[in-house]
Coordinates of C-alpha atoms and ligand atoms in Angstrom, one line a residue:
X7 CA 26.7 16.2 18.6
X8 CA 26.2 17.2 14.7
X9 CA 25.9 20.8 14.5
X10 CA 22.8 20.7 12.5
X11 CA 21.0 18.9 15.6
X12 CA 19.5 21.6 17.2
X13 CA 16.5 21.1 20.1
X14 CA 13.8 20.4 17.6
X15 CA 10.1 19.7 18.2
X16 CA 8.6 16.9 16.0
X17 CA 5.4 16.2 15.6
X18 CA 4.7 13.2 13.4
X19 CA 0.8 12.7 12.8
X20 CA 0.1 8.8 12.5
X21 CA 1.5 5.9 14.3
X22 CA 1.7 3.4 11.2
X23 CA 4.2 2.2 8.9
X24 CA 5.1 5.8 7.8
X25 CA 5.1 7.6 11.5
X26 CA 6.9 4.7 13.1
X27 CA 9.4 4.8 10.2
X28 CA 10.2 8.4 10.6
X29 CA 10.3 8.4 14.7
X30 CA 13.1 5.6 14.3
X31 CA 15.6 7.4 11.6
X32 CA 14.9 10.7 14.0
X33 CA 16.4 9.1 16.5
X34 CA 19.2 7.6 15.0
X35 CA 20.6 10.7 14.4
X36 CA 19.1 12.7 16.8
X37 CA 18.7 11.4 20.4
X38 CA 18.0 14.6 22.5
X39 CA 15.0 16.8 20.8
X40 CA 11.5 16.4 21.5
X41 CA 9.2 14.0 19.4
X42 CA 5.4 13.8 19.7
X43 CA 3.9 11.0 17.9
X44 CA -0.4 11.9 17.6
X45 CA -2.9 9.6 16.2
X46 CA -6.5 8.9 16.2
X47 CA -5.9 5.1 16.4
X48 CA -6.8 4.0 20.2
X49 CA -4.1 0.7 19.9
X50 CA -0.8 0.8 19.8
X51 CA 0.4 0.3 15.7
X52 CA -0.6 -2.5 14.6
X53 CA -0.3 -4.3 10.4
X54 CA -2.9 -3.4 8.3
X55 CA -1.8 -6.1 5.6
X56 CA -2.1 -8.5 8.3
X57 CA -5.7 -7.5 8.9
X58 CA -7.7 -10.0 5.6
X59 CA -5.6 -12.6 7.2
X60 CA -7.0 -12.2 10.9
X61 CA -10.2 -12.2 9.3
X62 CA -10.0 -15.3 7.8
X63 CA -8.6 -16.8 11.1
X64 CA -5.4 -17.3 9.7
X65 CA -4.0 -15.6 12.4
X66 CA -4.2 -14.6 15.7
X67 CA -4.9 -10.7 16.9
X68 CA -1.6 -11.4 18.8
X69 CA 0.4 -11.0 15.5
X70 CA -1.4 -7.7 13.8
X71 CA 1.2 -6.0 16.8
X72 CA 4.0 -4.7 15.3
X73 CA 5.6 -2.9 17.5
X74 CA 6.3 -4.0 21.6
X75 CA 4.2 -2.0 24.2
X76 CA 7.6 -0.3 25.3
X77 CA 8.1 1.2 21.9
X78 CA 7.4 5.1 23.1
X79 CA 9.8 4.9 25.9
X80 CA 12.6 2.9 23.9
X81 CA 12.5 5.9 21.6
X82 CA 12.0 8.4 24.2
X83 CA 8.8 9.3 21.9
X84 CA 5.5 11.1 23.7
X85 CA 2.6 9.3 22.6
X86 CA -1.0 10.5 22.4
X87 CA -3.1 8.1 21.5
X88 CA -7.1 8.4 20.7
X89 CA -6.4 11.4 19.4
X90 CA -7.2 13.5 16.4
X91 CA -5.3 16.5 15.0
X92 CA -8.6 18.8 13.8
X93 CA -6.6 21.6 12.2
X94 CA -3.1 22.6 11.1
X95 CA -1.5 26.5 11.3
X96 CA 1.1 25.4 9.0
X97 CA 2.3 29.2 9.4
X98 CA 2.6 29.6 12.9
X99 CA 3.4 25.8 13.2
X100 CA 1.1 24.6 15.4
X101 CA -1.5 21.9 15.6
X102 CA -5.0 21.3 17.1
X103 CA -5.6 18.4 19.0
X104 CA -9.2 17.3 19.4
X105 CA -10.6 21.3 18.6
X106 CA -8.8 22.0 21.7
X107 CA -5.3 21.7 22.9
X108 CA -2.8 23.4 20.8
X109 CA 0.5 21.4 20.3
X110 CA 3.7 23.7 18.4
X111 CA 6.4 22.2 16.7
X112 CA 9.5 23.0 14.6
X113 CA 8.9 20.2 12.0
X114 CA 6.3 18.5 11.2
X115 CA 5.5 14.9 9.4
X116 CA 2.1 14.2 7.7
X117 CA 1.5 10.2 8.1
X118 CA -2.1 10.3 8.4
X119 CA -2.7 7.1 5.8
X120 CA -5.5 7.3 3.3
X121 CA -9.0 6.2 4.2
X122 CA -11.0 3.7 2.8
X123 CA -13.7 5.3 0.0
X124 CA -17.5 4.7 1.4
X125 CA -20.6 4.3 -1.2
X126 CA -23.1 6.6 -0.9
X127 CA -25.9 5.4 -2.0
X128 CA -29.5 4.3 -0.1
X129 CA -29.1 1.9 2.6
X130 CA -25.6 2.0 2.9
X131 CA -25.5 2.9 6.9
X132 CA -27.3 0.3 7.4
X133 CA -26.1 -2.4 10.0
X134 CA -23.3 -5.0 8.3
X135 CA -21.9 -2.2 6.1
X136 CA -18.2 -2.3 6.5
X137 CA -14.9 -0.8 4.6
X138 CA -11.8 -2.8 5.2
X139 CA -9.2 -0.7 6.7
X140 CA -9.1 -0.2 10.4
X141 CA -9.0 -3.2 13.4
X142 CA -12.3 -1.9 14.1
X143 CA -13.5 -3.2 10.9
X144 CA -12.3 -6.1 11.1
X145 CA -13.8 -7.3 14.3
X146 CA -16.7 -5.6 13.7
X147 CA -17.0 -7.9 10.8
X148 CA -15.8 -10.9 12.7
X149 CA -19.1 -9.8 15.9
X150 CA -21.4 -10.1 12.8
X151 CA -20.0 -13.4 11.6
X152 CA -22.4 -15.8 13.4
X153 CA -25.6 -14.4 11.4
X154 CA -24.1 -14.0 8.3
X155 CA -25.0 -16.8 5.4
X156 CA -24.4 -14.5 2.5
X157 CA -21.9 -11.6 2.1
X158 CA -21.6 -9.0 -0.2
X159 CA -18.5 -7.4 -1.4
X160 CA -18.9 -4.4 -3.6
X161 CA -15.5 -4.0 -5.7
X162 CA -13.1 -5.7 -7.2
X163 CA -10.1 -4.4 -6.2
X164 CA -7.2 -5.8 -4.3
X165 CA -9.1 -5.1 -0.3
X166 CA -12.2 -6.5 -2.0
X167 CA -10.9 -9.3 -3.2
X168 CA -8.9 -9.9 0.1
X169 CA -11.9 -10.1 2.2
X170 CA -14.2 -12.3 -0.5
X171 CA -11.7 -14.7 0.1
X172 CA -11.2 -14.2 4.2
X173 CA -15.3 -14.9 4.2
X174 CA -15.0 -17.6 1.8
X175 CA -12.7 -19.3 4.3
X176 CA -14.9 -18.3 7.3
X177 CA -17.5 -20.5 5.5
X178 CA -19.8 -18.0 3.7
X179 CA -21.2 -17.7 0.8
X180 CA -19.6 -14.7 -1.3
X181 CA -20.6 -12.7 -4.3
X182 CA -18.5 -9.6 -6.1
X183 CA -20.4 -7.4 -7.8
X184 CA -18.0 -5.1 -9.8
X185 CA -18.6 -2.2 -11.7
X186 CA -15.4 -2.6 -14.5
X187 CA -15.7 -5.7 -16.9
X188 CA -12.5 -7.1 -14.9
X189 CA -11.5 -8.1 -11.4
X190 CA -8.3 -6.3 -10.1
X191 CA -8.6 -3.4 -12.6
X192 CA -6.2 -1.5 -11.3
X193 CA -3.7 -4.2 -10.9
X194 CA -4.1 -6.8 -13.7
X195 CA -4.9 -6.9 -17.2
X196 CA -7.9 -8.4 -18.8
X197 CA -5.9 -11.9 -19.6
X198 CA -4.8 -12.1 -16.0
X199 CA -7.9 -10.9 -14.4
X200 CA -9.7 -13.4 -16.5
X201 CA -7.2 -16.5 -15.3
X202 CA -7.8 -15.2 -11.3
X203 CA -11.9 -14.7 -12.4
X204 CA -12.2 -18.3 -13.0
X205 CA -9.7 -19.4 -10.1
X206 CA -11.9 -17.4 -7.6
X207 CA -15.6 -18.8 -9.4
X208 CA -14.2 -22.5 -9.1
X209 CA -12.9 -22.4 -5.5
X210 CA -16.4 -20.7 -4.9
X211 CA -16.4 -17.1 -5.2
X212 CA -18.8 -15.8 -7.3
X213 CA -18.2 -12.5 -9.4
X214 CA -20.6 -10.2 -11.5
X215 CA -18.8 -7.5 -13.6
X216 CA -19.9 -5.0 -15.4
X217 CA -22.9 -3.9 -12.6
X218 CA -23.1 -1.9 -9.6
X219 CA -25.2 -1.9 -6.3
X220 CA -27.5 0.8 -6.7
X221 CA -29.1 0.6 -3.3
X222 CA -28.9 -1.3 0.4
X223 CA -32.0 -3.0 0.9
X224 CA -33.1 -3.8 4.9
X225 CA -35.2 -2.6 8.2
X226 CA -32.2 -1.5 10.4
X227 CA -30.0 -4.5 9.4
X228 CA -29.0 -5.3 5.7
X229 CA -31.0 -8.1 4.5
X230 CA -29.8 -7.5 0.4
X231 CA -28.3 -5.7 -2.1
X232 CA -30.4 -4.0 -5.1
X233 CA -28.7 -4.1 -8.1
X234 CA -28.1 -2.0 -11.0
X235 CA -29.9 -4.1 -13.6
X236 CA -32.6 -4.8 -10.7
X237 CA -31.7 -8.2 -9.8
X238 CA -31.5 -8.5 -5.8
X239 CA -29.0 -10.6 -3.9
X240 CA -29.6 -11.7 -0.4
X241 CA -27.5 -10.6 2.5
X242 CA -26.3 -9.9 5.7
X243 CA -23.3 -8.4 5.3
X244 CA -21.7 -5.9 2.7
X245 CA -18.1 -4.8 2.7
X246 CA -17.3 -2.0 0.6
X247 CA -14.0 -2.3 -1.4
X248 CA -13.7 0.8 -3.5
X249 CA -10.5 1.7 -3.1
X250 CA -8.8 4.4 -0.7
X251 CA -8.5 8.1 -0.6
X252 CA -5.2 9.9 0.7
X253 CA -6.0 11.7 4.2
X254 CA -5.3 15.1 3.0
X255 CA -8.1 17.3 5.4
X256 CA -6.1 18.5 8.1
X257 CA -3.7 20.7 5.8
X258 CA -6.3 20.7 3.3
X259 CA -5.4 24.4 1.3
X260 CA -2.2 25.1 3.2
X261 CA 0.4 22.7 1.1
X262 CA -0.1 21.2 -2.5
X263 CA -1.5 18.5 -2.8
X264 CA -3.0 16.5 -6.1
X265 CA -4.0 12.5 -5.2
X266 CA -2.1 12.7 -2.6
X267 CA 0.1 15.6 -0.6
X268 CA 3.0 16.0 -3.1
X269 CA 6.6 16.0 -1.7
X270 CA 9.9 16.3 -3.4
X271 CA 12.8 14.6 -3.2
X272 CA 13.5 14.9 0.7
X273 CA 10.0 14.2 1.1
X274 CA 9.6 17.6 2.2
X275 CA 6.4 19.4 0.7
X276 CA 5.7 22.9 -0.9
X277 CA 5.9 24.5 3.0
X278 CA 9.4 24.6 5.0
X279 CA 9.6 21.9 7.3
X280 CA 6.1 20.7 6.7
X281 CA 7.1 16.9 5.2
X282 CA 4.5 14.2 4.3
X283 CA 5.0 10.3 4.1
X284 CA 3.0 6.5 3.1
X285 CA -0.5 6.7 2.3
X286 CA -1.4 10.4 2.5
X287 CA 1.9 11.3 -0.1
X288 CA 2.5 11.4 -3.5
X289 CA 5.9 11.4 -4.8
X290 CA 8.3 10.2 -7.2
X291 CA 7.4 6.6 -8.8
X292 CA 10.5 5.3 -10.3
X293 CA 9.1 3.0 -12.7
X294 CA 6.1 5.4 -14.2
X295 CA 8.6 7.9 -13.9
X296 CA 6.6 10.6 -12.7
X297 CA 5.0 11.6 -9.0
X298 CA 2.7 8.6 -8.0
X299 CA 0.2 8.1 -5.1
X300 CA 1.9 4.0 -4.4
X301 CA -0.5 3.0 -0.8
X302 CA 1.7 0.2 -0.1
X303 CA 3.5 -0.8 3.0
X304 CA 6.9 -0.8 1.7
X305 CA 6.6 2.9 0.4
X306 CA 5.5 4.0 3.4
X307 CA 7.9 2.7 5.4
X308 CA 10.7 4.0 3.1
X309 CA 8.9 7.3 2.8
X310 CA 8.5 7.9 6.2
X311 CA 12.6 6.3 6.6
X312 CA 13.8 8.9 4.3
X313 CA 11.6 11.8 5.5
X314 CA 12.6 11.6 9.1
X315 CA 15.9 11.5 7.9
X316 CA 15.6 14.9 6.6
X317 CA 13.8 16.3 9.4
X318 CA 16.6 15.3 11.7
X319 CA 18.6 17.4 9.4
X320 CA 20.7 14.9 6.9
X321 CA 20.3 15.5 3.0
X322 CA 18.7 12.0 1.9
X323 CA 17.6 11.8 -1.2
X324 CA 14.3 9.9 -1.6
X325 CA 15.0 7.1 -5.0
X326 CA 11.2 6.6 -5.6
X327 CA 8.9 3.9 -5.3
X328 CA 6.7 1.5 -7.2
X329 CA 3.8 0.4 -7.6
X330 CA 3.6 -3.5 -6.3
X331 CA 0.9 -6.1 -5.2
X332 CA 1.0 -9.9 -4.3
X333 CA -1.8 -12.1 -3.8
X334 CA -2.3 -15.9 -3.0
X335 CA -5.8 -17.0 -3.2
X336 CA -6.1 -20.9 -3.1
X337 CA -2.9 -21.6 -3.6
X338 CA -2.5 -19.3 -6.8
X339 CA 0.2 -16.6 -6.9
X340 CA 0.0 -13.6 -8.3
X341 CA 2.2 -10.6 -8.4
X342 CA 2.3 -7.0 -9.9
X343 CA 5.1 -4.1 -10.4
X344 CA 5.2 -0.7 -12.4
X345 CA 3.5 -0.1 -15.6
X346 CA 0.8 -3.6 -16.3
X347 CA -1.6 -1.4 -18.2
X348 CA 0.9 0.9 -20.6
X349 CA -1.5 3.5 -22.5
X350 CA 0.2 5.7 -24.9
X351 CA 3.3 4.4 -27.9
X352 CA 6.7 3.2 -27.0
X353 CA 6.0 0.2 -24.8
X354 CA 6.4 -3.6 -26.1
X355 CA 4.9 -6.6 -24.0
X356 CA 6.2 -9.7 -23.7
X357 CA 4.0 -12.3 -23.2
X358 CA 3.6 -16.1 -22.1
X359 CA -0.2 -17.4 -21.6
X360 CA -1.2 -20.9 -20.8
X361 CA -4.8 -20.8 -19.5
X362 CA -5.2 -24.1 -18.5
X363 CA -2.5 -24.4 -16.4
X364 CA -3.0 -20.8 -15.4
X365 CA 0.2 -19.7 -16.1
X366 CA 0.9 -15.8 -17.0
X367 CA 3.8 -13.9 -17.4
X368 CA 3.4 -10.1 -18.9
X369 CA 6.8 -8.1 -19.0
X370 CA 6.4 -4.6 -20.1
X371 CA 9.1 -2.8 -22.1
X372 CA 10.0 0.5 -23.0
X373 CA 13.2 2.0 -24.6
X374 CA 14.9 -1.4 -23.6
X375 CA 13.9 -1.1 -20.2
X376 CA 11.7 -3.6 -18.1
X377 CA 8.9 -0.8 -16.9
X378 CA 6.2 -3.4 -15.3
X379 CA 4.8 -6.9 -14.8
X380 CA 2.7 -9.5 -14.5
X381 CA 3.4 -13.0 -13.1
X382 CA 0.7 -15.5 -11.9
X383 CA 1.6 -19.2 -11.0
X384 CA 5.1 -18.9 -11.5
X385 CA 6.7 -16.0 -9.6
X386 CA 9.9 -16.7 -8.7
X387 CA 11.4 -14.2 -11.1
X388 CA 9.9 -11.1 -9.8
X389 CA 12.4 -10.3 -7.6
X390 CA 15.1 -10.2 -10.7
X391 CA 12.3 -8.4 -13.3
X392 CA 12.0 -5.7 -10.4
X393 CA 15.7 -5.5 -10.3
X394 CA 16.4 -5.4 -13.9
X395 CA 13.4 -2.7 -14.0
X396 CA 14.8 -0.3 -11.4
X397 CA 18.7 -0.8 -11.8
X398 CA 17.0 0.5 -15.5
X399 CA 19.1 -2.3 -16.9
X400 CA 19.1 -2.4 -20.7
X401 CA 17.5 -5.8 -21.5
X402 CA 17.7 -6.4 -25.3
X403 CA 20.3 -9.2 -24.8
X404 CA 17.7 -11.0 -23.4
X405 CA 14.7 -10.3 -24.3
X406 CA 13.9 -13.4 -25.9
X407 CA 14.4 -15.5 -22.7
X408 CA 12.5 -13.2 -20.9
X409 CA 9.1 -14.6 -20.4
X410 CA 10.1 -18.2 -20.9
X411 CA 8.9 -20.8 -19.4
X412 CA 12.8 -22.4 -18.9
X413 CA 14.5 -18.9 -17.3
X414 CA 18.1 -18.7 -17.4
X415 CA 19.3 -16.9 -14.7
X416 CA 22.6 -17.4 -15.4
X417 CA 22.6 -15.4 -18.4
X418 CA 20.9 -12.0 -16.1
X419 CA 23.5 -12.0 -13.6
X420 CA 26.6 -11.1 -15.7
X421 CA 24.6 -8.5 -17.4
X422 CA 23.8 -6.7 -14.1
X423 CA 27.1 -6.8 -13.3
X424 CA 28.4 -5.2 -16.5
X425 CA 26.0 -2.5 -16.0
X426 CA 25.4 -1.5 -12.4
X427 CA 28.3 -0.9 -10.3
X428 CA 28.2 -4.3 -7.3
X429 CA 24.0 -3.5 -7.4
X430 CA 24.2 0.2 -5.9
X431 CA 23.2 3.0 -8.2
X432 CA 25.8 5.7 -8.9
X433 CA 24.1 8.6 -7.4
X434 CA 23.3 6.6 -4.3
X435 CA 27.0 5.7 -3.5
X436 CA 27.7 9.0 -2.0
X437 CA 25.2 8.6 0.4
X438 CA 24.8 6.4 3.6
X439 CA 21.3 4.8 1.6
X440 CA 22.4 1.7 0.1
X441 CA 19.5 1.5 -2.8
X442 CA 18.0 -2.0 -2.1
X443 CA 15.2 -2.9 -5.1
X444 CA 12.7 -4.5 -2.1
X445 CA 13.1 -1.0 0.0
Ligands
FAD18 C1 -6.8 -4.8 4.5 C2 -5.5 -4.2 4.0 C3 -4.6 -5.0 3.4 C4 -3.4 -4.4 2.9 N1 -2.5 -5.3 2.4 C5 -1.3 -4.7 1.9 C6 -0.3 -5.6 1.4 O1 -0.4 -6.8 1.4 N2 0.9 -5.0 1.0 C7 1.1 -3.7 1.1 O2 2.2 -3.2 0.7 N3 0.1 -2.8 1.5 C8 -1.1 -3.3 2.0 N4 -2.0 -2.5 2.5 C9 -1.8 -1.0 2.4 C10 -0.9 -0.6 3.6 O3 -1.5 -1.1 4.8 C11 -0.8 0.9 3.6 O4 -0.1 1.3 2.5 C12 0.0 1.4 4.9 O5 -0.8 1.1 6.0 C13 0.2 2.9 4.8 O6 0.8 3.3 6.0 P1 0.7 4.9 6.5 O7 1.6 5.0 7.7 O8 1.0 5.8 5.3 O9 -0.8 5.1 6.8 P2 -1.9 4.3 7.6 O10 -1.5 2.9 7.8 O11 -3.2 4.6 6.9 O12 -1.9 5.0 9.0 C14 -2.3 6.4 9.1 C15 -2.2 6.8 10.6 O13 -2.6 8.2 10.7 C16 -3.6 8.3 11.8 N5 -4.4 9.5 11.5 C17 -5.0 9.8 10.3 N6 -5.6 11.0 10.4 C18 -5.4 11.5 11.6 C19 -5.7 12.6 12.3 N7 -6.5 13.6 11.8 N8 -5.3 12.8 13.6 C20 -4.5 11.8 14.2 N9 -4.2 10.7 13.6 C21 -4.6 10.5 12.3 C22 -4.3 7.0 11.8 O14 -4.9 6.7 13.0 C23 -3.1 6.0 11.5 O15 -2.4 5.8 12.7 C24 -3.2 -3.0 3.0 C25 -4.2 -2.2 3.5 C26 -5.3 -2.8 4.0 C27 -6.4 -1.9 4.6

């Protein structure tokens, strides 16, 4: 045995992409000390990603599972399920489970995920107000189905947007009523928000920017939506996309936090042995170049990789994520990395629009470097834009081919190869990590 493996307790708080993550590098390396695995969820873990698709009956519950029901004993893991951590003595390392039980460990992983932002304004617990985040939601949403003719979604975002179109294929009749003058504001620019506007309105979505719901309207049951400007829609059903908030309450004043609970480079935060993981993090974004909250999957999962890696007592250092989003709504693609938005001098965008056949590339540059991007309708080459962008591959050889419609990528691969060493970055190659641009 390594003689850094001593008989550790770990506690990992969340049993999602991060927790589960961080249980399986412990135990590569460590097969003998204690983990506890704690979460609030009452199923066994389970894709959120997948969750828009269930709704729209595109799939079965069957595949949310993502893990098999003899996960906890394959990685000799005690599981409590159904149950929340109320308070952390990051001090005296201990945790309270349900403002009882006291549970003490040695090290400790924060995966508790981010929760979805509720709108607090009049009406809104009102029957048929969801967020999108949990199972729960989802067939909650699915019970009310049957008596639903009309559904609201308020926001515009990615989760919004996701479950306009989940309804829309259940057969109801959607509206979006977003508060920014552009769908997908955090993901898209104007031009490409505008192209995936007037996708969404012709296959039957309709959108309103610019307003906001000012109250819920209804007896006990939502029957509409009041509007800002004082228009009313009809409906029976609101979902609530306003984005999500890190879970940072249980260690709430004991370890730094900012958007998210910041952790360095071992994914370790401010406190000794107190690391932190997926949604609830913020850590280094490679392409923005500065700590990032990034609530995606594949952070997570490489967050929560990396951390239990370190907690088992190897030096792994964490590379950074990304920012990154794909959609397909009717059968148009559309995919996001890094910087889409750049604010401030020093960036140059590349840029190929052709509205009518709703084609948009955006490539952002800076210093030579690709630093972001935006591809609709023809996205084959975002797997090699996100590998010129984080292999920080000097580009001005081709720049001019870049956004093309006719890409040659015969003339990219020889310019990798002349400046990264076989795809691996230098500082990883000591190290058991190889760096892999899609985690
Ligand atoms: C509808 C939807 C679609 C999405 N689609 C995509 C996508 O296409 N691509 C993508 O990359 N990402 C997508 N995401 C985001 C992705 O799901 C998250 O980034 C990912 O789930 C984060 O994993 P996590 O382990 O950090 O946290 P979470 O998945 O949020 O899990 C947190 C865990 O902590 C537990 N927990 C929290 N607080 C406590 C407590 N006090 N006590 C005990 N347990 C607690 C929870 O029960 C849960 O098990 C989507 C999210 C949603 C909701």
């Amino acid at each position: 045995m390594p003689t850094h493996i001593k008989n550790n307790i770990y506690a990992i708080i969340g049993n999602s992409a991060a927790g589960l993550a961080a249980i399986e590098s412990i135990r590569r390396v460590d097969q003998s000390s204690r983990i506890v695995n704690i979460s609030n969820q009452p199923q066994r873990p389970y894709s959120r990603c997948l969750l828009s698709y269930y709704l729209a009956g595109q799939y079965d519950k069957d595949i949310l599972w993502i893990r098999p029901e003899d996960y906890y004993k394959k990685y000799d893991t005690e599981v409590l399920l159904n149950t929340a951590v109320t308070g952390a003595d990051i001090k005296n390392k201990t945790l309270e489970i349900s403002g009882k039980k006291k549970i003490s460990f040695d090290k400790l992983l924060i995966a508790t995920g981010a929760s979805a932002k509720f709108l607090n304004i009049k009406g809104a617990d009102k029957k048929g107000v969801f967020v999108l985040r949990t199972l729960e939601d989802a067939d909650g949403i699915l019970r009310m189905l049957p008596n639903v003719k009309n559904a609201c979604i308020l926001g515009g975002g990615l989760i919004g947007l996701r479950a306009a179109y989940a309804l829309k294929r259940r057969g109801v009749a959607v509206h979006v009523i977003v508060k920014s003058e552009h769908i997908f504001s955090q993901m898209l620019d104007a031009e490409a928000a505008d192209i995936m506007r007037q996708h969404l309105e012709v296959n039957g979505i309709e959108i309103s920017t610019g307003l906001e719901a000012a109250e819920i309207s209804g007896k006990d049951s939502v029957d509409g939506v009041i509007l800002d400007d004082g228009n009313r829609l009809d409906c029976q059903l609101i979902i609530i996309g306003k984005g999500v908030a890190a879970n940072l309450g249980i260690v709430k004043g004991q370890v730094k936090a900012d958007m998210g609970i910041l952790a360095d480079e071992r994914l370790e935060t401010d406190r000794k042995d107190i690391y932190a993981a997926g949604d609830a993090a913020q850590a280094y974004d490679v392409l923005e170049e500065k700590n990032n909250v990034n609530q995606i999957w594949p952070a997570a999962i490489r967050q929560g990789k990396i951390a239990g890696l370190n907690m088992a007592g190897e030096e792994i250092k964490y590379e950074g994520s990304y920012g990154t989003n794909s959609l397909d709504f009717f059968d148009l693609a559309v995919m996001s990395f890094g910087v889409v938005k750049p604010k401030g001098g020093g960036f140059e965008e590349l840029i190929a629009l052709d509205a009518k056949r709703r084609l948009y590339r955006k490539i952002v540059v800076k210093g030579e470097r690709i630093v972001g991007g935006v591809l609709i309708n023809d996205v084959e080459r975002h797997g090699i834009l996100l590998h010129l962008a984080l292999q920080k591959i000097d580009i001005s050889d081709i720049k001019d081919i870049l956004a093309d419609e006719y890409f040659d990528f015969g003339k990219v691969i020889p310019l990798i190869k002349r400046q990264t060493n076989l795809f691996i970055r230098p500082e990883y190659k000591d190290t058991c990590v190889t760096y892999s641009p899609l985690y």
